[in-house]
Tab-separated table of C-alpha atoms in Angstrom:
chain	number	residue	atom	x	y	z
A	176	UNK	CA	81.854	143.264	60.542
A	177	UNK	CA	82.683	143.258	64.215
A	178	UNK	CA	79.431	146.114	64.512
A	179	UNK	CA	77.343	142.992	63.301
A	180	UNK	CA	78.240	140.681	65.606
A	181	UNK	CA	78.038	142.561	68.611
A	182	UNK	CA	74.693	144.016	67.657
A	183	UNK	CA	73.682	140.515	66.508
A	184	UNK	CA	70.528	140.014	69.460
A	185	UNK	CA	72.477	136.180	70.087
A	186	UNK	CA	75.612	137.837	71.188
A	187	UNK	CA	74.121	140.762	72.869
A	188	UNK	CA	72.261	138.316	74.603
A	189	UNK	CA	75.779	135.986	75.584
A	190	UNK	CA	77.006	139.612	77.060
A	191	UNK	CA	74.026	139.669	78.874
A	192	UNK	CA	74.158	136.896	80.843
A	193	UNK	CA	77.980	137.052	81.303
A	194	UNK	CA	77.156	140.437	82.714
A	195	UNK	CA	74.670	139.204	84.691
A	196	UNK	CA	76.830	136.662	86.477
A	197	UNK	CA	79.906	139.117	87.211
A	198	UNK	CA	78.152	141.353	89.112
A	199	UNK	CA	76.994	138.434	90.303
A	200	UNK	CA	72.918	139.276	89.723
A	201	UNK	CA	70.520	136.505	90.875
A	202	UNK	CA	69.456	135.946	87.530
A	203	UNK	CA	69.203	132.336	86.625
A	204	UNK	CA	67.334	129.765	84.232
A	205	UNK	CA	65.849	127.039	85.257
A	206	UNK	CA	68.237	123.943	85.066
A	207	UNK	CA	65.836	121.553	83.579
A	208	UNK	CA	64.832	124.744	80.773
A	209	UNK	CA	68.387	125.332	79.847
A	210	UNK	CA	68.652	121.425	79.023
A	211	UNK	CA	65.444	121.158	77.389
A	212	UNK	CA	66.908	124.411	75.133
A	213	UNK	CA	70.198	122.236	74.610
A	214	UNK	CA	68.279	119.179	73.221
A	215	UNK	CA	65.904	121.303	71.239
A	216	UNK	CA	69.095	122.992	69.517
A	217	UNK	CA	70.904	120.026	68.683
A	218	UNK	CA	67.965	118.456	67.519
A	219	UNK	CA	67.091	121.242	65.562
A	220	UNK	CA	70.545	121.736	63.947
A	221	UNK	CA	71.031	118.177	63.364
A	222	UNK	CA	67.717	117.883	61.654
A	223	UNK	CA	68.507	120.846	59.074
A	224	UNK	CA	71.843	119.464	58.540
A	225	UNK	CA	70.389	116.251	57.456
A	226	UNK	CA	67.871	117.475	55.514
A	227	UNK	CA	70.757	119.811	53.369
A	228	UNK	CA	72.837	116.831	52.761
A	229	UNK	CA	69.718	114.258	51.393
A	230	UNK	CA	69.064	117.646	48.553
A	231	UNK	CA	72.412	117.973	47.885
A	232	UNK	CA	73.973	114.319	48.006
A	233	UNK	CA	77.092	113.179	48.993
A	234	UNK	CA	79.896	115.486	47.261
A	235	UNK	CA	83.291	114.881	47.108
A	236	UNK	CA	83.716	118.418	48.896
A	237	UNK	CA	81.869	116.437	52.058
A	238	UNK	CA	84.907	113.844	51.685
A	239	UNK	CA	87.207	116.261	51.962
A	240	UNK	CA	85.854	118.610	54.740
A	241	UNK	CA	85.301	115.176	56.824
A	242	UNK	CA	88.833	114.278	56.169
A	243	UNK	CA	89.755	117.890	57.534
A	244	UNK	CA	87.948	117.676	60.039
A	245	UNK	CA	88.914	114.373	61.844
A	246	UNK	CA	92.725	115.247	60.907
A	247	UNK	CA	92.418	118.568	62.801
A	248	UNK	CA	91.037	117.050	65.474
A	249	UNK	CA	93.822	114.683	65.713
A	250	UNK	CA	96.707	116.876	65.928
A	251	UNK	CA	95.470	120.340	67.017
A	252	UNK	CA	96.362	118.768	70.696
A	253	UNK	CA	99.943	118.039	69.515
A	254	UNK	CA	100.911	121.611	69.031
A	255	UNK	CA	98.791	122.884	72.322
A	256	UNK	CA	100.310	120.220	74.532
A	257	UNK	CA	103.864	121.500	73.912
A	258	UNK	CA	102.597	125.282	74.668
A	259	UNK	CA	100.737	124.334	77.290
A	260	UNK	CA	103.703	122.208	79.267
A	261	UNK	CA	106.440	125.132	77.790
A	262	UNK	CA	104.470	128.182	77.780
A	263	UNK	CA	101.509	127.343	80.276
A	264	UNK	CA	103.553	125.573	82.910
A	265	UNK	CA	101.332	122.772	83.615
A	266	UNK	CA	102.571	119.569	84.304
A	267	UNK	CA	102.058	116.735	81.438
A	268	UNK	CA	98.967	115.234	82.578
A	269	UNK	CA	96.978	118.712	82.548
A	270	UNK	CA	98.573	119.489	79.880
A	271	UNK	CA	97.469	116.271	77.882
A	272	UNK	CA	93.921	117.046	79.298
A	273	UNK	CA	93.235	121.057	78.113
A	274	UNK	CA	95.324	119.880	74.874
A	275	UNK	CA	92.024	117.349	74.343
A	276	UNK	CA	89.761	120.210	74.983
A	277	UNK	CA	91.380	122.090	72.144
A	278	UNK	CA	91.657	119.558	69.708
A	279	UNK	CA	87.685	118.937	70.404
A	280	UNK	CA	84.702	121.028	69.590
A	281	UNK	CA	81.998	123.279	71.457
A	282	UNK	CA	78.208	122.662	69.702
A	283	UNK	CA	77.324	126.004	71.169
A	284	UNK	CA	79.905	128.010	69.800
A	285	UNK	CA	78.985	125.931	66.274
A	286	UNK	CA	75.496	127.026	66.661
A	287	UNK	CA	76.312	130.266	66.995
A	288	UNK	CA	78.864	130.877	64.179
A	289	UNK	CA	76.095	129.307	61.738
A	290	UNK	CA	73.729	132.158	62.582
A	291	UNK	CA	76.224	134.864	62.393
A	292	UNK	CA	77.633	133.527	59.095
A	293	UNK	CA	74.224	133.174	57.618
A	294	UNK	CA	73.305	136.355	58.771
A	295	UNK	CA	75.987	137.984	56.442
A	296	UNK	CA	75.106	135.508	53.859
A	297	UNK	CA	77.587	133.177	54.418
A	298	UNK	CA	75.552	130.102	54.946
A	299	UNK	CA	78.088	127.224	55.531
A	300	UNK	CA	77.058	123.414	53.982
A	301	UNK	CA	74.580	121.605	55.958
A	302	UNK	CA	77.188	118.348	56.143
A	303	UNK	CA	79.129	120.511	58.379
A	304	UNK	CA	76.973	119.023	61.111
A	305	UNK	CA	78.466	115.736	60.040
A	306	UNK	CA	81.644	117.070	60.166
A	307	UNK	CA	81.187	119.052	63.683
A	308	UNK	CA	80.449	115.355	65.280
A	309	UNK	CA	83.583	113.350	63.584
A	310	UNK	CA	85.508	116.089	65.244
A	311	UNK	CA	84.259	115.546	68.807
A	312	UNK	CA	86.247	112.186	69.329
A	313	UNK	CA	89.421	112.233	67.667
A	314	UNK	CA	91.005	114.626	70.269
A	315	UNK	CA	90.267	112.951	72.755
A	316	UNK	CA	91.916	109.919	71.574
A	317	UNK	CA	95.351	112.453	70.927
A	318	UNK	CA	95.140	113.575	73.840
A	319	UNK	CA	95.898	110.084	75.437
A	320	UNK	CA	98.036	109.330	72.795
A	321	UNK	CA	100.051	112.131	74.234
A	322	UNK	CA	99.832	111.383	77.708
A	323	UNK	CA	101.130	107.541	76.989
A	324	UNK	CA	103.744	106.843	79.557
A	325	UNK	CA	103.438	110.464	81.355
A	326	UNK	CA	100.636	109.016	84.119
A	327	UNK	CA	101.326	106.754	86.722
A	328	UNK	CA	98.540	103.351	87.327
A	329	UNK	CA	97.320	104.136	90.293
A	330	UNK	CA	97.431	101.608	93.237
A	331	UNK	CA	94.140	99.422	93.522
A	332	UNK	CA	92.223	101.207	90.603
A	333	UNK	CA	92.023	99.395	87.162
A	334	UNK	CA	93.516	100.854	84.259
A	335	UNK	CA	90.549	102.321	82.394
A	336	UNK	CA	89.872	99.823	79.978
A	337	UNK	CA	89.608	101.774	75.977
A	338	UNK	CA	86.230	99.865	75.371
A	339	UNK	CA	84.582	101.672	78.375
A	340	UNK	CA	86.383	105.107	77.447
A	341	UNK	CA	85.403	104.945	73.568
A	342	UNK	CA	81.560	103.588	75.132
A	343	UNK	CA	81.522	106.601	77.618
A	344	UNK	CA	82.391	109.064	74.185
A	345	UNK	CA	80.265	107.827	71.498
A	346	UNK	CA	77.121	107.270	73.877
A	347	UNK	CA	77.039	110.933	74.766
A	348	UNK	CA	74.302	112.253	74.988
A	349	UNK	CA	75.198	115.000	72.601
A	350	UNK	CA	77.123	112.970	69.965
A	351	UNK	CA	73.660	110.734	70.296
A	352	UNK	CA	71.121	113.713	69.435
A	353	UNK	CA	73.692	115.022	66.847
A	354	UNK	CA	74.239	112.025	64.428
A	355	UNK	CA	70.831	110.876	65.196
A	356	UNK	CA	68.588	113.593	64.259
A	357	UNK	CA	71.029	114.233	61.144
A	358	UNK	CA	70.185	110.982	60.243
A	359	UNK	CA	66.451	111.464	60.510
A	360	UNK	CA	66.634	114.428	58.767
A	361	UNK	CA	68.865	112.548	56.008
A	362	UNK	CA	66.055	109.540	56.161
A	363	UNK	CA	62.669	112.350	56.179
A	364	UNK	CA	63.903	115.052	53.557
A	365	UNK	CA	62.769	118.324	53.042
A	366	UNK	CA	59.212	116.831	52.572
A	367	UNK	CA	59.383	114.347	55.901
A	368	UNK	CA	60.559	117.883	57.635
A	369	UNK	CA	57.442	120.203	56.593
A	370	UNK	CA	55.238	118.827	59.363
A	371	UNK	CA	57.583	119.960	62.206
A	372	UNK	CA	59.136	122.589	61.011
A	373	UNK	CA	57.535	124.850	63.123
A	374	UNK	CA	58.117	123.561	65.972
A	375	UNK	CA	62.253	123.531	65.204
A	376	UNK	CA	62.620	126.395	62.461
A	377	UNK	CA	60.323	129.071	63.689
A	378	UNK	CA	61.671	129.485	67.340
A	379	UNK	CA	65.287	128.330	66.676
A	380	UNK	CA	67.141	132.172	67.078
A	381	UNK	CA	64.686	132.997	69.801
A	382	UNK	CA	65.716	129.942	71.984
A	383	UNK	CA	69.548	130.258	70.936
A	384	UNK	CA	69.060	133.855	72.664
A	385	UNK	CA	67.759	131.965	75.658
A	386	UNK	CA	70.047	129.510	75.641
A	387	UNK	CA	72.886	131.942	75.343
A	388	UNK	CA	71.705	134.041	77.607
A	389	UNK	CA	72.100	130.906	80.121
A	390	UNK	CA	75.984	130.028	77.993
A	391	UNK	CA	76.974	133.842	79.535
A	392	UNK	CA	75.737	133.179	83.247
A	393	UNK	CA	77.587	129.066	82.997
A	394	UNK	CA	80.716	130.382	81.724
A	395	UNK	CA	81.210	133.811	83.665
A	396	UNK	CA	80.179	131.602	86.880
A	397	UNK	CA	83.018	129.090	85.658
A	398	UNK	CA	85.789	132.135	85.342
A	399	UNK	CA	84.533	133.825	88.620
A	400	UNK	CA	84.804	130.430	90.708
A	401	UNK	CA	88.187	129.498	89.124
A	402	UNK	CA	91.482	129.878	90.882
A	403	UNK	CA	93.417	127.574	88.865
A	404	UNK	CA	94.183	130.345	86.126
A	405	UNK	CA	97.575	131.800	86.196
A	406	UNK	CA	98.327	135.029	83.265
A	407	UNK	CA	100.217	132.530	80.725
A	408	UNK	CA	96.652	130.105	80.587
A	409	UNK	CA	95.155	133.108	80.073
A	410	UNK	CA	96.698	133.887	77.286
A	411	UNK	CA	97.087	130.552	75.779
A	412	UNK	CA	93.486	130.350	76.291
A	413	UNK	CA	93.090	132.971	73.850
A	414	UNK	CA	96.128	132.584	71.758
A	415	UNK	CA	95.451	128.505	70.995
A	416	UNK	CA	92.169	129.151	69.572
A	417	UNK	CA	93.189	132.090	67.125
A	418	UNK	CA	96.100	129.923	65.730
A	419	UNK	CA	94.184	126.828	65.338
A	420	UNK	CA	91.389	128.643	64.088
A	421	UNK	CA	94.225	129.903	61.226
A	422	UNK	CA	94.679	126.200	60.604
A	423	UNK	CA	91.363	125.146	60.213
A	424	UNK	CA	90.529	128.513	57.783
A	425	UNK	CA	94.016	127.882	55.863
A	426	UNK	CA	93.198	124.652	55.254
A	427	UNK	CA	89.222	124.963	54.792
A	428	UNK	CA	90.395	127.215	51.509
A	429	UNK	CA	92.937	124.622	50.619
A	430	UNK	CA	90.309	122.193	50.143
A	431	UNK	CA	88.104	124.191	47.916
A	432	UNK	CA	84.992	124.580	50.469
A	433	UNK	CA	83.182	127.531	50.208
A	434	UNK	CA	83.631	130.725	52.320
A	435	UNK	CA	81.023	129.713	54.788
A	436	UNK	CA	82.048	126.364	55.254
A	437	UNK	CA	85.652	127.194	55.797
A	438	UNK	CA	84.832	129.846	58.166
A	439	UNK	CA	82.924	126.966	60.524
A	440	UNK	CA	85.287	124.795	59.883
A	441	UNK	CA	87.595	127.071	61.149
A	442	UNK	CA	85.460	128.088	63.905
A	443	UNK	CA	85.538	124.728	64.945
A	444	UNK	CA	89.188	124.328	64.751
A	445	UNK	CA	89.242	127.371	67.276
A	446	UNK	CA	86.502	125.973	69.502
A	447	UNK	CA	87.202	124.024	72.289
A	448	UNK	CA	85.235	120.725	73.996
A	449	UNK	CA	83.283	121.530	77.393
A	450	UNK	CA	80.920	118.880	77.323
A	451	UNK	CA	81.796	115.699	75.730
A	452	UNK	CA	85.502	116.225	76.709
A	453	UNK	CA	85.538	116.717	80.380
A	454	UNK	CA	83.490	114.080	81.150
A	455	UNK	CA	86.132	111.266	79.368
A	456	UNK	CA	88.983	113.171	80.641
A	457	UNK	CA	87.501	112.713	84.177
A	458	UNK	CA	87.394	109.601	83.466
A	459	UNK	CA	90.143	109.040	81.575
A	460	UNK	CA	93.056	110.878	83.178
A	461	UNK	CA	91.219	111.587	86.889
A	462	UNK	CA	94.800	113.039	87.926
A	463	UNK	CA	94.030	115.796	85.549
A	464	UNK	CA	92.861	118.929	87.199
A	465	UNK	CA	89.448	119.654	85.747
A	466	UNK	CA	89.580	123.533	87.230
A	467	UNK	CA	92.760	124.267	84.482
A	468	UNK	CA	90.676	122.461	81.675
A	469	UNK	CA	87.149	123.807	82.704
A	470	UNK	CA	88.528	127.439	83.632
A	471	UNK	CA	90.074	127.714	80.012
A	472	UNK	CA	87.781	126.096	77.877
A	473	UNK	CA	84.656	127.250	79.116
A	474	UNK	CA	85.733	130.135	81.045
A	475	UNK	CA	88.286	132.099	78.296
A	476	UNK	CA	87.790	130.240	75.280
A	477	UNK	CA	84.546	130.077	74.921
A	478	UNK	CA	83.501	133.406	75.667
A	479	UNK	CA	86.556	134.995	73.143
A	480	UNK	CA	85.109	132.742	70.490
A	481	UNK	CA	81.128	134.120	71.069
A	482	UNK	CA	82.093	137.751	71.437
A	483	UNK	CA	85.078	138.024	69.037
A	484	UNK	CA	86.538	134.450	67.337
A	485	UNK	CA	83.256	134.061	65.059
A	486	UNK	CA	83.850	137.329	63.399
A	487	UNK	CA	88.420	136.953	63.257
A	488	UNK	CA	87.734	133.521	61.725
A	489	UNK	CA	85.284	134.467	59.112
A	490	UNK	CA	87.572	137.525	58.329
A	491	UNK	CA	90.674	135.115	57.944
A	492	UNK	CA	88.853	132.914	55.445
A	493	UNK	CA	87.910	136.260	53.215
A	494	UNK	CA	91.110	137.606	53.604
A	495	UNK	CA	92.708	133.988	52.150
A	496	UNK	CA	90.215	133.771	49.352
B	1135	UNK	CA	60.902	99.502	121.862
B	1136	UNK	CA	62.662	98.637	118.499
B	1137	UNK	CA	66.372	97.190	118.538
B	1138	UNK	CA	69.131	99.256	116.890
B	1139	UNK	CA	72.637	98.568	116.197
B	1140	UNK	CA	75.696	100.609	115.342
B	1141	UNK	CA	76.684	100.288	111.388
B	1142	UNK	CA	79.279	102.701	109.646
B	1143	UNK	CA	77.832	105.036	106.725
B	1144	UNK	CA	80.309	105.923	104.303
B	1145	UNK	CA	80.085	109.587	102.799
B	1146	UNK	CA	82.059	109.931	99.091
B	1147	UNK	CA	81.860	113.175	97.686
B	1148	UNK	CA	83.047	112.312	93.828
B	1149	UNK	CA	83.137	114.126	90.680
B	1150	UNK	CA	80.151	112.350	89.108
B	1151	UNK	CA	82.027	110.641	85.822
B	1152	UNK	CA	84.522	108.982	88.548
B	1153	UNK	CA	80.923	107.232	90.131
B	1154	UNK	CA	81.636	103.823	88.008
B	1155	UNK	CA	85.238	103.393	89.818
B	1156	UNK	CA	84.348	103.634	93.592
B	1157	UNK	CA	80.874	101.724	92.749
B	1158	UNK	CA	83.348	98.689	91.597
B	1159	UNK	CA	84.965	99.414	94.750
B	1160	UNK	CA	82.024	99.045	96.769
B	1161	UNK	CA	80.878	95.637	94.793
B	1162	UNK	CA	84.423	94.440	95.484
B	1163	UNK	CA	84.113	94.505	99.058
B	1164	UNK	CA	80.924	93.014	98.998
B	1165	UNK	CA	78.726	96.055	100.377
B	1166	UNK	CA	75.347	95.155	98.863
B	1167	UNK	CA	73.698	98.521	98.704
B	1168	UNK	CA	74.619	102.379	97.762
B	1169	UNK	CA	72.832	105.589	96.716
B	1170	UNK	CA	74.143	108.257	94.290
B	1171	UNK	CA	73.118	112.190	95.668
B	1172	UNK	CA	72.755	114.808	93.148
B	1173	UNK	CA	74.995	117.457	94.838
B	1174	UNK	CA	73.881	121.464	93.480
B	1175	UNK	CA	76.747	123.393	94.353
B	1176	UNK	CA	80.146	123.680	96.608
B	1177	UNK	CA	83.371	125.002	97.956
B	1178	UNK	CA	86.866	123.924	98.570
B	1179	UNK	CA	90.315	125.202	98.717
B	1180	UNK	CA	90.607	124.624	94.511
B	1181	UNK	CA	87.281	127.567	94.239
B	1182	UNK	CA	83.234	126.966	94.328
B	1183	UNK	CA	81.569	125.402	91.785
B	1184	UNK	CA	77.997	124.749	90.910
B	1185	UNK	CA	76.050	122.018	88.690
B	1186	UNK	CA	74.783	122.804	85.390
B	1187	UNK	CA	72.877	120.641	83.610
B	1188	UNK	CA	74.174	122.102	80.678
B	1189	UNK	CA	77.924	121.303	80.165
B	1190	UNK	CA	77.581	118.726	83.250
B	1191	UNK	CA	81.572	119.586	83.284
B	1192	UNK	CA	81.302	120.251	86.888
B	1193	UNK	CA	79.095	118.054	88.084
B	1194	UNK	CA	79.481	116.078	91.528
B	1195	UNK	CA	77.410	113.672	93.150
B	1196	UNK	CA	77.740	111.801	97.011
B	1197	UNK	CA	77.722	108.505	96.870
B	1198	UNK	CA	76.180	107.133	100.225
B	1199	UNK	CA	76.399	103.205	101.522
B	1200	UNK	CA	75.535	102.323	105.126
B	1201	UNK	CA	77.977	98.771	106.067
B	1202	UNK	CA	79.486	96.863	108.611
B	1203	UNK	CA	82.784	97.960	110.404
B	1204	UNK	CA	84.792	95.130	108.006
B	1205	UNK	CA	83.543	96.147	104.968
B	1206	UNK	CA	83.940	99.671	106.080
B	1207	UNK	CA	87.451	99.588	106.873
B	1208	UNK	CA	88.219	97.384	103.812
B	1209	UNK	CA	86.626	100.128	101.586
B	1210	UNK	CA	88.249	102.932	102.510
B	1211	UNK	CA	91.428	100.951	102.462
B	1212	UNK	CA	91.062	100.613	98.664
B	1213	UNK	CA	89.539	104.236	98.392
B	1214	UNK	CA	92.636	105.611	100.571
B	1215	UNK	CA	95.056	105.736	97.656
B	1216	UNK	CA	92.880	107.677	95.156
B	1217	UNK	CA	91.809	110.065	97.420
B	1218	UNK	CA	94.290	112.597	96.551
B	1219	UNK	CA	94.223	111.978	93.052
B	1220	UNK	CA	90.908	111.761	92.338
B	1221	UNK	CA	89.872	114.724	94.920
B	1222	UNK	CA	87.727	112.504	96.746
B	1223	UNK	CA	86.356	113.433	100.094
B	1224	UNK	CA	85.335	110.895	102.442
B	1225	UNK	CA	83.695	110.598	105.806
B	1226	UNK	CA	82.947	107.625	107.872
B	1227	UNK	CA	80.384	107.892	110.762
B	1228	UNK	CA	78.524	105.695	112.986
B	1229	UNK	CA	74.874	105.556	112.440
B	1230	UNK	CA	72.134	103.392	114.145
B	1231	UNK	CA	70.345	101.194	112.105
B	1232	UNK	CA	67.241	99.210	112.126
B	1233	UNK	CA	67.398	95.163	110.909
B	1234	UNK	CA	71.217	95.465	110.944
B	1235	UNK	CA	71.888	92.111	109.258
B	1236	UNK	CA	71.043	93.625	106.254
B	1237	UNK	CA	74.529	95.902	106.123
C-alpha cells in the first residue's frame, strides 16, 4: 500500500518540490499561481462535496461524523498541550498555541488523502467536506480554553475582544470558499454542476500536482529556515499526529462510517492547521512563538502526513474493521 | 525654492495579523495617516522566513506613518511594551517633509 502512495504522481510530486527546496534549487511558482491553485481546489472540492450530499441527503451517518468531528477538534489539544509542556518543553503559552494547530485541520493534506483513498477505491462521503470545515474552529477555541489564566494582559494593548477573534476565524478566506461552494454545489446538484464541470473535474489531479509541487518547496523552506525545533518537537511533531490519527480512525469505526470516511476522518484527526490557525493564534495569543507552531505543523507534520500518515491511517481503519 | 520641515517617520515591522493592534495605536494618538508594506522575505536572530501567499502563516508587513515629534514619542510609548512580545521592530527617523501641517 505504501508502493501506491509513493508512486502516486501527487506525492511524487510533494517529494519533488521538498527536494527541490533542500538543496535549495531556484525553483519556484509564481505566488499569485499557487493561490489561484488554492482557490481553484477548495472550490473544486467544496463543489463535489456539495453536490454528493444534495444525491444522497442528509443521513444520520452525517450527524454522527459531524458530531465526531467537532468533538475531536475540541479535545485533541487537551492531550497535546500536556505533551507538549511535559514532553516538548515549551512553556504554556506555546504550548496552548501548537496544541490549537493539532486539534485543527490542514485542507491540503484533506485533498490529498481523498485522492489517494479513491485511488484504492476507498472513496470517503462527500459530507466529509462539511465535516473538514466544522473541524477548523473548535480547536482553536480549546486551545484558549487551555491557555485561560496562563497569559499575562499586556500593558496598553486591549484584551482581544472574542467577537473580533471568532470574526477573524469564520471570515477566512478558506472557511469562506469551503462552506460556500459546498453550499452551491448543495443548491446546483449534479445537473446545476454539468456546465462547469470541466473546468473543476477535468484538471483537478493535474493542478493538485502543481499545487503540491509548490506544498513541498513552502514546507521544506519552513523546516530549513526554522531554528526553533529542538529533537523532542520533533518527535512530538510526528508522534501527535499518529496517535490522534488512532483516535479519529478508532472512533470513525465506532460510529459506523464507512472505511473511506473513517480513514479521512482520521486523516484529519492527524492533520494539523497551517492556515486558518496561525493567523488567530497571532492574533490571539501574540506571545506565542509562531516559529515552534509553524516549524511543526507545516514543517514536520505536514510533510509525515503527505509522504507517510495518508497511507498508516487508512491501514489503521482496515486493520479495526 | 520649496519649504521643508523636519517630521518623524515611524518604521513597524509587524507580523501582518498583529496590523489591527498598532493601527488602533496609531488612531489613538491621533496620527491621521499610515501605509501597510507588503514585506517578501527576511532574517533575524529566530531564522529567515519568506511570504507565501499560500499558508500566509508567515506573513509580515511594515507599517509606515510619517508624524510630528508628540505624536511620535507618544506612539512608541504605547508600542514600547509590546515590542518584545509581539517581535515588533521599530525605527524612528527624521525625514523632511513638504506641507508639514499635514503630520
Amino acid at each position: 500500500m505504501i508502493v501506491d502512495t509513493l508512486t502516486s504522481p501527487i506525492i511524487l510530486f510533494f517529494v519533488l518540490g521538498f527536494f527541490a527546496a533542500l538543496i535549495k534549487s531556484d525553483l519556484s511558482i509564481p505566488e499569485a499561481f499557487g493561490k489561484a491553485m488554492s482557490i481553484y481546489l477548495m472550490a473544486a472540492i467544496g463543489l463535489k462535496g456539495g453536490i454528493e450530499v444534495a444525491e444522497a441527503g442528509f443521513s444520520v451517518q452525517l450527524a454522527w461524523a459531524a458530531l465526531a468531528g467537532l468533538g475531536l477538534s475540541f479535545l485533541l489539544p487537551v492531550p497535546a498541550y500536556f505533551l507538549l509542556v511535559r514532553f516538548g518543553g515549551l512553556k504554556p503559552v506555546d504550548a496552548g498555541a501548537v496544541a490549537a494547530h493539532y486539534g485543527s485541520v490542514s485542507v491540503v493534506t484533506f485533498v490529498t488523502a481523498q485522492e489517494i483513498l479513491t485511488g484504492r477505491g476507498l472513496e470517503p462521503a462527500g459530507y466529509m467536506v462539511a465535516i473538514m470545515a466544522l473541524m477548523e474552529t473548535p480547536a482553536i477555541i480549546s486551545g484558549l480554553l487551555l491557555l485561560q489564566g496562563k497569559k499575562a494582559p499586556t500593558p496598553g494593548v486591549p484584551k482581544q475582544s472574542t467577537t473580533k477573534l471568532l470574526h477573524e476565524v469564520f471570515s477566512n478566506g478558506s472557511v469562506i470558499l469551503l462552506v460556500g461552494a459546498f453550499l452551491i454545489g448543495m443548491v446546483a446538484g449534479k445537473d446545476g454542476f454539468a456546465p462547469v464541470k470541466p473546468l473543476f473535474d477535468t484538471g483537478f489531479r493535474g493542478v493538485l500536482c502543481l499545487f503540491l509541487l509548490d506544498m513541498g518547496l513552502v514546507a521544506a523552506r519552513r523546516l530549513i529556515q526554522s531554528r526553533k525545533l529542538t529533537l523532542p518537537l520533533i518527535v512530538l511533531a510526528i508522534a501527535m499526529p499518529v496517535m490522534n490519527g488512532m483516535i479519529g480512525a478508532a472512533l470513525g469505526v465506532a460510529i459506523g462510517l464507512d472505511p473511506g470516511s473513517a480513514a479521512i476522518l482520521a486523516v484529519l484527526a492527524a492533520s494539523a492547521s497551517y492556515i486558518a490557525v496561525p493567523a488567530a493564534m497571532r492574533l490571539a495569543v501574540p506571545e506565542a512563538d509562531p516559529g515552534v507552531y509553524l516549524s511543526m505543523s507545516l514543517g514536520i507534520t505536514f510533510p509525515f502526513n503527505i509522504i507517510f500518515g495518508i497511507t498508516i491511517y487508512a491501514a489503521m481503519v482496515q486493520m479495526m474493521l | 525654492m520649496v519649504d521643508t520641515v523636519i517630521r518623524k517617520r515611524i518604521e513597524i515591522v509587524i507580523d501582518t495579523p498583529l496590523i489591527p493592534i498598532i493601527i488602533n495605536m496609531i488612531k489613538a494618538v491621533d496620527i491621521s495617516g499610515w501605509s501597510v508594506i507588503h514585506v517578501d522575505s527576511g532574517g533575524g536572530r529566530d531564522g529567515e522566513w519568506q511570504h507565501d501567499d499560500v499558508t500566509g502563516a508567515a506573513a509580515k508587513s511594515i507599517l509606515l506613518a510619517i508624524a510630528s515629534d508628540e505624536k511620535a514619542q507618544a506612539l512608541v510609548d504605547r508600542i514600547e511594551p509590546i515590542l518584545e512580545t509581539h517581535r515588533l521592530l521599530l525605527t524612528v527617523g527624521n525625514v523632511q517633509v513638504i506641507r508639514g501641517d499635514k503630520f
